mmCIF file with all atom_site columns, C-alpha atoms in Angstrom:
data_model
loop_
_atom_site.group_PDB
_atom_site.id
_atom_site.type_symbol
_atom_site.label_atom_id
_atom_site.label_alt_id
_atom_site.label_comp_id
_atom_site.label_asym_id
_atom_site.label_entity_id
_atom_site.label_seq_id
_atom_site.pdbx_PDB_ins_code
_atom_site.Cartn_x
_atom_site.Cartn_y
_atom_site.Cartn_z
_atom_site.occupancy
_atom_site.B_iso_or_equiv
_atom_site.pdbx_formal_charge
_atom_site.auth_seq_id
_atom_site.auth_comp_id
_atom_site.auth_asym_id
_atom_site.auth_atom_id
_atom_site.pdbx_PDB_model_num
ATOM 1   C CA . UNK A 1 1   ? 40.202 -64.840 12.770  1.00 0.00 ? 1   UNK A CA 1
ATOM 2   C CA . UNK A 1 2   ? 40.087 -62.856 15.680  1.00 0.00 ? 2   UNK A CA 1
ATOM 3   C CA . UNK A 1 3   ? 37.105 -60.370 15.996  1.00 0.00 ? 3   UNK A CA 1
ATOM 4   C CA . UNK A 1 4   ? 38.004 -56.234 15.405  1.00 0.00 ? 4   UNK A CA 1
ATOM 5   C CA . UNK A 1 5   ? 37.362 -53.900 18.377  1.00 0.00 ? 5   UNK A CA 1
ATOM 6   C CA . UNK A 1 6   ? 36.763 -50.371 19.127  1.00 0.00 ? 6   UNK A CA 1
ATOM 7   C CA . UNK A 1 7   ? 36.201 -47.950 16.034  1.00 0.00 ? 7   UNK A CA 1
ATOM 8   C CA . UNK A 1 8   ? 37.562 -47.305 12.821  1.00 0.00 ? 8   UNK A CA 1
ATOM 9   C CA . UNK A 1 9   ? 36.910 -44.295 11.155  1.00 0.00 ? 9   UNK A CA 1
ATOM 10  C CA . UNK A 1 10  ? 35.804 -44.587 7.293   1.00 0.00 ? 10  UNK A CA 1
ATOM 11  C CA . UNK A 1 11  ? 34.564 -41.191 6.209   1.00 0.00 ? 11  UNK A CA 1
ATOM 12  C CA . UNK A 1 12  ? 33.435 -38.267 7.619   1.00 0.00 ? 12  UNK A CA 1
ATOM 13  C CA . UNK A 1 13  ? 31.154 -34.854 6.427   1.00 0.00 ? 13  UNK A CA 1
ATOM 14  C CA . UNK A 1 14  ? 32.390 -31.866 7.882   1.00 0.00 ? 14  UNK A CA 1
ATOM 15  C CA . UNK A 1 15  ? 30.395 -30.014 5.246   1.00 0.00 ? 15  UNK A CA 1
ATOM 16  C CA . UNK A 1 16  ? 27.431 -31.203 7.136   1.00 0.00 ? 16  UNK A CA 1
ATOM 17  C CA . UNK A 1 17  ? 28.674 -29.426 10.524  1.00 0.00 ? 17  UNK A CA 1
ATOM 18  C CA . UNK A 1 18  ? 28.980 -25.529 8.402   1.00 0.00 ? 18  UNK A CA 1
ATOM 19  C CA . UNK A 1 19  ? 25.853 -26.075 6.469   1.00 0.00 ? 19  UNK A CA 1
ATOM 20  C CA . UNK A 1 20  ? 23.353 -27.243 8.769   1.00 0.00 ? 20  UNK A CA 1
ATOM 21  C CA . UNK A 1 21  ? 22.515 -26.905 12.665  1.00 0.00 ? 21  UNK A CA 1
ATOM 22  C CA . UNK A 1 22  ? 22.569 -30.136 14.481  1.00 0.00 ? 22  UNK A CA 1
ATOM 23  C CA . UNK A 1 23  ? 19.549 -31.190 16.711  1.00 0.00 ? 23  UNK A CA 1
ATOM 24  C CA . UNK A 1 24  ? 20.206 -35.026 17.483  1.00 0.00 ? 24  UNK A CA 1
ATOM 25  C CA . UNK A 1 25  ? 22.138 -37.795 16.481  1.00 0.00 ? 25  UNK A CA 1
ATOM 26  C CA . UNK A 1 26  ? 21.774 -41.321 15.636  1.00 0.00 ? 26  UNK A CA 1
ATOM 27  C CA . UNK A 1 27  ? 23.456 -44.330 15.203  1.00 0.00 ? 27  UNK A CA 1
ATOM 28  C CA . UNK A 1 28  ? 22.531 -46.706 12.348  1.00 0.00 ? 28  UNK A CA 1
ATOM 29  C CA . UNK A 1 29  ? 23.786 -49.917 10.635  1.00 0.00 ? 29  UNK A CA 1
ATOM 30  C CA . UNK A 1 30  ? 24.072 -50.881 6.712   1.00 0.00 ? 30  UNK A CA 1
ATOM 31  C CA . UNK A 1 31  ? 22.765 -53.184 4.381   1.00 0.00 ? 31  UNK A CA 1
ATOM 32  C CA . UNK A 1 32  ? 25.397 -53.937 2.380   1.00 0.00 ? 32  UNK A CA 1
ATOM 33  C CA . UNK A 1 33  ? 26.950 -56.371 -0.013  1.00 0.00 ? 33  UNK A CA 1
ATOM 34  C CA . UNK A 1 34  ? 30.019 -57.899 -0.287  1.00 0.00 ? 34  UNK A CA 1
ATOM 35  C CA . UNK A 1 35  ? 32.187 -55.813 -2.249  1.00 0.00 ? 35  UNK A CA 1
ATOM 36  C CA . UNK A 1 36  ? 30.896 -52.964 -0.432  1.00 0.00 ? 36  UNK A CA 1
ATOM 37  C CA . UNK A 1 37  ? 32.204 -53.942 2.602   1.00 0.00 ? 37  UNK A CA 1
ATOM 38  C CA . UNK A 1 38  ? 35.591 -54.822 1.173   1.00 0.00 ? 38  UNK A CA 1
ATOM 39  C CA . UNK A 1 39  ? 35.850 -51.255 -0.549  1.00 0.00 ? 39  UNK A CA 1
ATOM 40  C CA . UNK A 1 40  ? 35.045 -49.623 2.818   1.00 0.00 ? 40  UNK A CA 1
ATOM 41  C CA . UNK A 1 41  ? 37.477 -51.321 4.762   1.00 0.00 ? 41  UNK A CA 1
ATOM 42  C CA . UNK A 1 42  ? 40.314 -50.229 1.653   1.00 0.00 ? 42  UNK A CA 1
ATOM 43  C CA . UNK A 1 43  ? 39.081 -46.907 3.298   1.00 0.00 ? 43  UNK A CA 1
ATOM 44  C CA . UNK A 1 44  ? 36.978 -45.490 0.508   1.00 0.00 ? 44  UNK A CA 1
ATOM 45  C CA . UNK A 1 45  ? 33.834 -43.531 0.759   1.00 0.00 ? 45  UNK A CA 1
ATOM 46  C CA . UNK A 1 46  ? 32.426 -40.430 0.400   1.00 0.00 ? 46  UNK A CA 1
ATOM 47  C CA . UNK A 1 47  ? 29.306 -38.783 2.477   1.00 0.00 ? 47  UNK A CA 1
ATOM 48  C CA . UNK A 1 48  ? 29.296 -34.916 0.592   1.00 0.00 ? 48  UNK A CA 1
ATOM 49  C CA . UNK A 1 49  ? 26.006 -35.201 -1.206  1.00 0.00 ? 49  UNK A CA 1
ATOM 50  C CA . UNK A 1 50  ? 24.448 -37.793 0.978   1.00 0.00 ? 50  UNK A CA 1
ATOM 51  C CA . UNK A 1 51  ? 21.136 -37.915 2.985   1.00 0.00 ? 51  UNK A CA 1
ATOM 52  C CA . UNK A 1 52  ? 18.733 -40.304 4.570   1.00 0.00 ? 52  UNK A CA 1
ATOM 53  C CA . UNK A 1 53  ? 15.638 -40.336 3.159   1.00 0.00 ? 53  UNK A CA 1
ATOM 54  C CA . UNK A 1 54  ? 12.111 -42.159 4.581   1.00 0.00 ? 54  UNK A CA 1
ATOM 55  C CA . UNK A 1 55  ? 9.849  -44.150 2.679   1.00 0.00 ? 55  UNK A CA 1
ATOM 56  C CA . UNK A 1 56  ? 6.960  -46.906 4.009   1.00 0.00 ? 56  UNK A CA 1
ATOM 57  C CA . UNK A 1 57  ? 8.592  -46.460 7.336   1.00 0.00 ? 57  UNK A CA 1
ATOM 58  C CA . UNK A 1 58  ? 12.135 -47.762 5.947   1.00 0.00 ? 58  UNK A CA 1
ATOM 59  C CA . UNK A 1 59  ? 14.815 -45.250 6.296   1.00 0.00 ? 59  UNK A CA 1
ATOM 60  C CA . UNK A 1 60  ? 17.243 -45.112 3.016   1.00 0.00 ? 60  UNK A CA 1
ATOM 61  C CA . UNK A 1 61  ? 20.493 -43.630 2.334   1.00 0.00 ? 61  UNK A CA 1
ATOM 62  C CA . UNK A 1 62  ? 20.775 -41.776 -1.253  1.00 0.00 ? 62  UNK A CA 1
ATOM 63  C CA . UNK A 1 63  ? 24.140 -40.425 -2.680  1.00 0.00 ? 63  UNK A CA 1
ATOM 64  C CA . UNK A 1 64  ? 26.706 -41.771 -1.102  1.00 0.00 ? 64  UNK A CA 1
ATOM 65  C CA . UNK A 1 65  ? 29.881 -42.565 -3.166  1.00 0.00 ? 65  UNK A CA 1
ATOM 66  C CA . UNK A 1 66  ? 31.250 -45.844 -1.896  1.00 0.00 ? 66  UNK A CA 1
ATOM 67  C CA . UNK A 1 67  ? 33.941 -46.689 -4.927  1.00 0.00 ? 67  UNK A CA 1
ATOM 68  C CA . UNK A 1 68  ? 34.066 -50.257 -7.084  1.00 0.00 ? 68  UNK A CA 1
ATOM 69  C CA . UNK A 1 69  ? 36.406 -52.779 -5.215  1.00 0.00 ? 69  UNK A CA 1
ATOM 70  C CA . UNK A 1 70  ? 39.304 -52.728 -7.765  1.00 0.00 ? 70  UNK A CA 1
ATOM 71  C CA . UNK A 1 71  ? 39.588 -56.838 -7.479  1.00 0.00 ? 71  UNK A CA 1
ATOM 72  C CA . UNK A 1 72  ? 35.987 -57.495 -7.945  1.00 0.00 ? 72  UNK A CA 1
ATOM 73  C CA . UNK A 1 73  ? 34.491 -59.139 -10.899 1.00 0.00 ? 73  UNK A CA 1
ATOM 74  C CA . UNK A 1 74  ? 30.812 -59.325 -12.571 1.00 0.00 ? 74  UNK A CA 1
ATOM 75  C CA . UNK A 1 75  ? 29.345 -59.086 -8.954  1.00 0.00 ? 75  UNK A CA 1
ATOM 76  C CA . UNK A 1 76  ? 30.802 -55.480 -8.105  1.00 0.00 ? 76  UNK A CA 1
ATOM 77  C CA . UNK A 1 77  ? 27.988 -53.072 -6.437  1.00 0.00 ? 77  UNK A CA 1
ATOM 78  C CA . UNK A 1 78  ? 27.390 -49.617 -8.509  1.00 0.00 ? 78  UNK A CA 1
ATOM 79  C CA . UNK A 1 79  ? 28.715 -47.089 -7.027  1.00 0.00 ? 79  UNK A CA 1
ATOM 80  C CA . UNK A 1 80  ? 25.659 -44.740 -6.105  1.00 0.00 ? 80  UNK A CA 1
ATOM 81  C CA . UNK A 1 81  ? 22.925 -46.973 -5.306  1.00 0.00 ? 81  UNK A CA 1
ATOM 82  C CA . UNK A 1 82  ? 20.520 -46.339 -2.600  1.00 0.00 ? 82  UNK A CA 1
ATOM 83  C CA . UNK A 1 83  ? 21.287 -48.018 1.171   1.00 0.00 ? 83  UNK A CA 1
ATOM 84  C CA . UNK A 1 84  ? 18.880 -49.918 3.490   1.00 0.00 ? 84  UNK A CA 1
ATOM 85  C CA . UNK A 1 85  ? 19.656 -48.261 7.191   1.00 0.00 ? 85  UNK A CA 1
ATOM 86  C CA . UNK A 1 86  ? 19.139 -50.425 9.960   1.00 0.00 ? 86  UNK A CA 1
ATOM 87  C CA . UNK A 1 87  ? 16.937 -48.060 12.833  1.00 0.00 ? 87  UNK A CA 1
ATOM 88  C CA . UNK A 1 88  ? 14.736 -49.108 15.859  1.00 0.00 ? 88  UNK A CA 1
ATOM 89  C CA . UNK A 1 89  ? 10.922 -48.530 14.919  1.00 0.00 ? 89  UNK A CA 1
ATOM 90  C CA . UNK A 1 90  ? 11.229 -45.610 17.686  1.00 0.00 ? 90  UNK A CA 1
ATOM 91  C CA . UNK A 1 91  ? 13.959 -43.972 16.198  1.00 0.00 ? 91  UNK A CA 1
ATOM 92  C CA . UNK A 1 92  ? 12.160 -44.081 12.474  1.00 0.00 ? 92  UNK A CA 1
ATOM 93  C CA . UNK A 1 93  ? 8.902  -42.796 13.812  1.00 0.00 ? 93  UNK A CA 1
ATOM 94  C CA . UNK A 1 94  ? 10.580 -39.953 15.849  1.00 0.00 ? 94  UNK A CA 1
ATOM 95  C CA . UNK A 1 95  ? 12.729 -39.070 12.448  1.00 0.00 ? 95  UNK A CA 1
ATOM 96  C CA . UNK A 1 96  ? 9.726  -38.905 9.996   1.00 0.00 ? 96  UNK A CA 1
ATOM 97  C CA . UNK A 1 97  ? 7.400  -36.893 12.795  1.00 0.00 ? 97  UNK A CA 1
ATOM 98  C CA . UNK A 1 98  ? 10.358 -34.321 13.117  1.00 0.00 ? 98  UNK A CA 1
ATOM 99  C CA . UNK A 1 99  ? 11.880 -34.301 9.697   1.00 0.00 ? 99  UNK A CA 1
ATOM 100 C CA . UNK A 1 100 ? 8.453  -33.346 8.034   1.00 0.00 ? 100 UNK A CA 1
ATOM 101 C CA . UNK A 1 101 ? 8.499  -29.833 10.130  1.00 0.00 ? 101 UNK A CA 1
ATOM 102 C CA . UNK A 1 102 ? 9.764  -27.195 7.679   1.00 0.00 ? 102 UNK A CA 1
ATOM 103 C CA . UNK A 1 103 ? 13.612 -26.969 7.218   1.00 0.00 ? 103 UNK A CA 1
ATOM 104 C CA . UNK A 1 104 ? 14.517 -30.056 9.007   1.00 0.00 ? 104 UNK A CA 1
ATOM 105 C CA . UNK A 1 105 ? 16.152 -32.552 6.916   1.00 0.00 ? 105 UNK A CA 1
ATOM 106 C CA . UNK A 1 106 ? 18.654 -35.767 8.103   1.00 0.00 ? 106 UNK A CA 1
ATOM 107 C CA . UNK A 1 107 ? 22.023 -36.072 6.670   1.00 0.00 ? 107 UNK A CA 1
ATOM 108 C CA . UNK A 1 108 ? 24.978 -38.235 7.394   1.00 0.00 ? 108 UNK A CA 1
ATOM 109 C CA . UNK A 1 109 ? 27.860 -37.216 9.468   1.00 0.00 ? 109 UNK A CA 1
ATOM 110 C CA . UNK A 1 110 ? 30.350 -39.926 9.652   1.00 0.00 ? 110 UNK A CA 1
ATOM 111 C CA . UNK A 1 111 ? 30.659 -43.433 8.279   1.00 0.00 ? 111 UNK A CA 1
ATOM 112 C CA . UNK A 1 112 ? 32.635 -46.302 10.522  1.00 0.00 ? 112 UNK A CA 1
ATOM 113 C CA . UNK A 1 113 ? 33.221 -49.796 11.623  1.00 0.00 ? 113 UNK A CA 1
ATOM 114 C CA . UNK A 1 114 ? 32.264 -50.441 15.438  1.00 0.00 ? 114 UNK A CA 1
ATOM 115 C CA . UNK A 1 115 ? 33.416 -53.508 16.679  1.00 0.00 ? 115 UNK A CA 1
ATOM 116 C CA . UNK A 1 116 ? 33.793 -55.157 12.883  1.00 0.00 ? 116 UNK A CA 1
ATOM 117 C CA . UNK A 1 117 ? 29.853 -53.973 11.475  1.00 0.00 ? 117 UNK A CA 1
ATOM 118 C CA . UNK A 1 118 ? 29.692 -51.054 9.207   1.00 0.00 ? 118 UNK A CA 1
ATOM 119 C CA . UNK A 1 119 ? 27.914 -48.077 10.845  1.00 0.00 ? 119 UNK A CA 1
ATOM 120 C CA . UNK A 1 120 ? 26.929 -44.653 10.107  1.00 0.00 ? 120 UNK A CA 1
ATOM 121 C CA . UNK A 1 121 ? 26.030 -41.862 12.257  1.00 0.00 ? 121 UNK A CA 1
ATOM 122 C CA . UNK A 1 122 ? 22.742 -39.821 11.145  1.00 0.00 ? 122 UNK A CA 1
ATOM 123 C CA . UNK A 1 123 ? 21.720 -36.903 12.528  1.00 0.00 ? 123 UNK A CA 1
ATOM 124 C CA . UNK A 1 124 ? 18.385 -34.904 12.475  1.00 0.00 ? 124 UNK A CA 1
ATOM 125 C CA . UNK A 1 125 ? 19.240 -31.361 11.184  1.00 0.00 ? 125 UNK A CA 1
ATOM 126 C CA . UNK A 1 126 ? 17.765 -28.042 10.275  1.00 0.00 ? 126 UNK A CA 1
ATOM 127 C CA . UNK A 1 127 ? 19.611 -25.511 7.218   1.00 0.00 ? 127 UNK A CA 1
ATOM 128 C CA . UNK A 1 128 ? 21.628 -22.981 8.257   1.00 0.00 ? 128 UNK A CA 1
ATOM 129 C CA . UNK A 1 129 ? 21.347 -19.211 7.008   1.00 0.00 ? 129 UNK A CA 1
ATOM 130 C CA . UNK A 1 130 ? 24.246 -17.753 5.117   1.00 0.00 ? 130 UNK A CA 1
ATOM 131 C CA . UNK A 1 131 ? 24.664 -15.298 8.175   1.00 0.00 ? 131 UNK A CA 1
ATOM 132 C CA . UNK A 1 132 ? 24.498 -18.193 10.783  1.00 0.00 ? 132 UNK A CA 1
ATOM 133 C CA . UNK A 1 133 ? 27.391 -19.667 8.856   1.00 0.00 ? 133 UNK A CA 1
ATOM 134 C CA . UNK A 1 134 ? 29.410 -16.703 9.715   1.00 0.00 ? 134 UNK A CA 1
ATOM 135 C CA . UNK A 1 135 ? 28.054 -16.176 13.024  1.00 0.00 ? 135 UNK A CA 1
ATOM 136 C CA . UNK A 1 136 ? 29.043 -19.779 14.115  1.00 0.00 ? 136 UNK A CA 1
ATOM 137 C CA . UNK A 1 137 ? 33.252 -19.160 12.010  1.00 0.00 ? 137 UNK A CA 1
ATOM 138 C CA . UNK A 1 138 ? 33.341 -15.582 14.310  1.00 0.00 ? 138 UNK A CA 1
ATOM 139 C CA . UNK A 1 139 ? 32.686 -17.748 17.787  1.00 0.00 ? 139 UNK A CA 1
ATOM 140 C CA . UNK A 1 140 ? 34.922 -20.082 16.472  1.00 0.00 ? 140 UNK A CA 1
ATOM 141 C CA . UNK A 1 141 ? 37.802 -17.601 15.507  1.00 0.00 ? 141 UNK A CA 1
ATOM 142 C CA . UNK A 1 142 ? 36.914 -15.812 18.847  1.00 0.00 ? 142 UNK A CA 1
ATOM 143 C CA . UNK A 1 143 ? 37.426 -18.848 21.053  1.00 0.00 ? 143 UNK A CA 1
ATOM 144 C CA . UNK A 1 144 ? 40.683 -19.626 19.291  1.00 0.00 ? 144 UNK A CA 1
ATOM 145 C CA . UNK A 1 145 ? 42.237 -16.434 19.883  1.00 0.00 ? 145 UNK A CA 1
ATOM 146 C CA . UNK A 1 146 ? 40.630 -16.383 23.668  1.00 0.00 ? 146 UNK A CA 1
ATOM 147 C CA . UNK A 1 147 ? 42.575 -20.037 24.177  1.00 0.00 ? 147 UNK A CA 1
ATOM 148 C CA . UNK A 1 148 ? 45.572 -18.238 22.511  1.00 0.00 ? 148 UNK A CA 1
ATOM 149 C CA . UNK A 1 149 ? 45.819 -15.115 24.985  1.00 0.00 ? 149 UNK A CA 1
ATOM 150 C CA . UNK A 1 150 ? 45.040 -17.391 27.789  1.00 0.00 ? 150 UNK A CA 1
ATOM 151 C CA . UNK A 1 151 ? 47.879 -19.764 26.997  1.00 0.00 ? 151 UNK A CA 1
ATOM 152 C CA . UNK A 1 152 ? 50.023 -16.844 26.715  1.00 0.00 ? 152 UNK A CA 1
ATOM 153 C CA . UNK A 1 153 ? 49.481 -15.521 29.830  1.00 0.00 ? 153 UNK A CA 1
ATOM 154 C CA . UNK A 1 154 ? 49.987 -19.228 31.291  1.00 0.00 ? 154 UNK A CA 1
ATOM 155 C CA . UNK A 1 155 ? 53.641 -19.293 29.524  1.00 0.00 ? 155 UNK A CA 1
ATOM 156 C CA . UNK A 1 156 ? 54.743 -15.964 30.836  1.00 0.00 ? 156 UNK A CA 1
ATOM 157 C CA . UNK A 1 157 ? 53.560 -16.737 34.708  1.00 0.00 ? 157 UNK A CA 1
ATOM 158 C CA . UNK A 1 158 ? 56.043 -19.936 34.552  1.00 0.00 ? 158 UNK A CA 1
ATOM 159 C CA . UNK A 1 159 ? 58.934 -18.158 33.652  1.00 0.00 ? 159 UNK A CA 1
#
């Protein structure tokens, strides 16, 4: 069988984006089982009430939905249950030293296959204020209609 490349996207939380303000990213593999795996590559998971969590320097994955495979038998996974995430020692001491400050907290942002191996991207983050929620849609809405005049313009100078 001939080896998958590049990446496959599996799931993705663009809650995480609104609610909380990124500081850095990370890339992490799963310990999974069987079943898992087959249920993820059916395309089925879901990251909305996730988050990484670290305990005797292991770093864990809570929450996230990753459905029954519908052909498997006795040996099926539950659907909930918490997830061993594969880190480099650095990265796990640099994640508990920063996500102990006040407000900082690590979520998931996207789940994936990269070259055939389940992987998840992780990222260090700190909650967002109700009004920093807003500020960030009026910047957004602002640069959209910005692109839309300029464009505009663009069209009328070729004709």
């Amino acid at each position: 069988m001939a080896k998958e490349k590049g990446r496959k996207l599996i799931a993705q939380n663009k809650k995480a984006r609104h609610d909380y303000l990124i500081i850095d990213t990370y890339e992490a593999g799963l310990v999974l089982t069987g079943t898992e795996v087959k249920s993820l590559r059916q395309g089925r998971a879901s990251l909305v009430d996730g988050f990484v969590q670290l305990t005797d320097h292991e770093a864990w994955l809570h929450n996230v939905h990753v459905p029954e495979y519908s052909q498997g038998t006795w040996t099926n996974h539950s659907a909930r249950r918490k997830r061993k995430l594969l880190l480099h020692r650095e990265e796990i001491d640099k994640l508990e030293s920063k996500s102990q400050e006040t407000g900082h907290t690590i979520v998931p942002l996207s789940l994936y296959f990269k070259d055939g191996r389940a992987k998840i991207e992780i990222a260090l983050a700190k909650g967002k204020k109700e009004y920093d929620k807003r500020q960030t849609l009026r910047e957004k809405q602002d640069r959209r209609e910005a692109e839309r005049v300029i464009s505009a313009v663009r069209r009328k100078q070729r004709a």
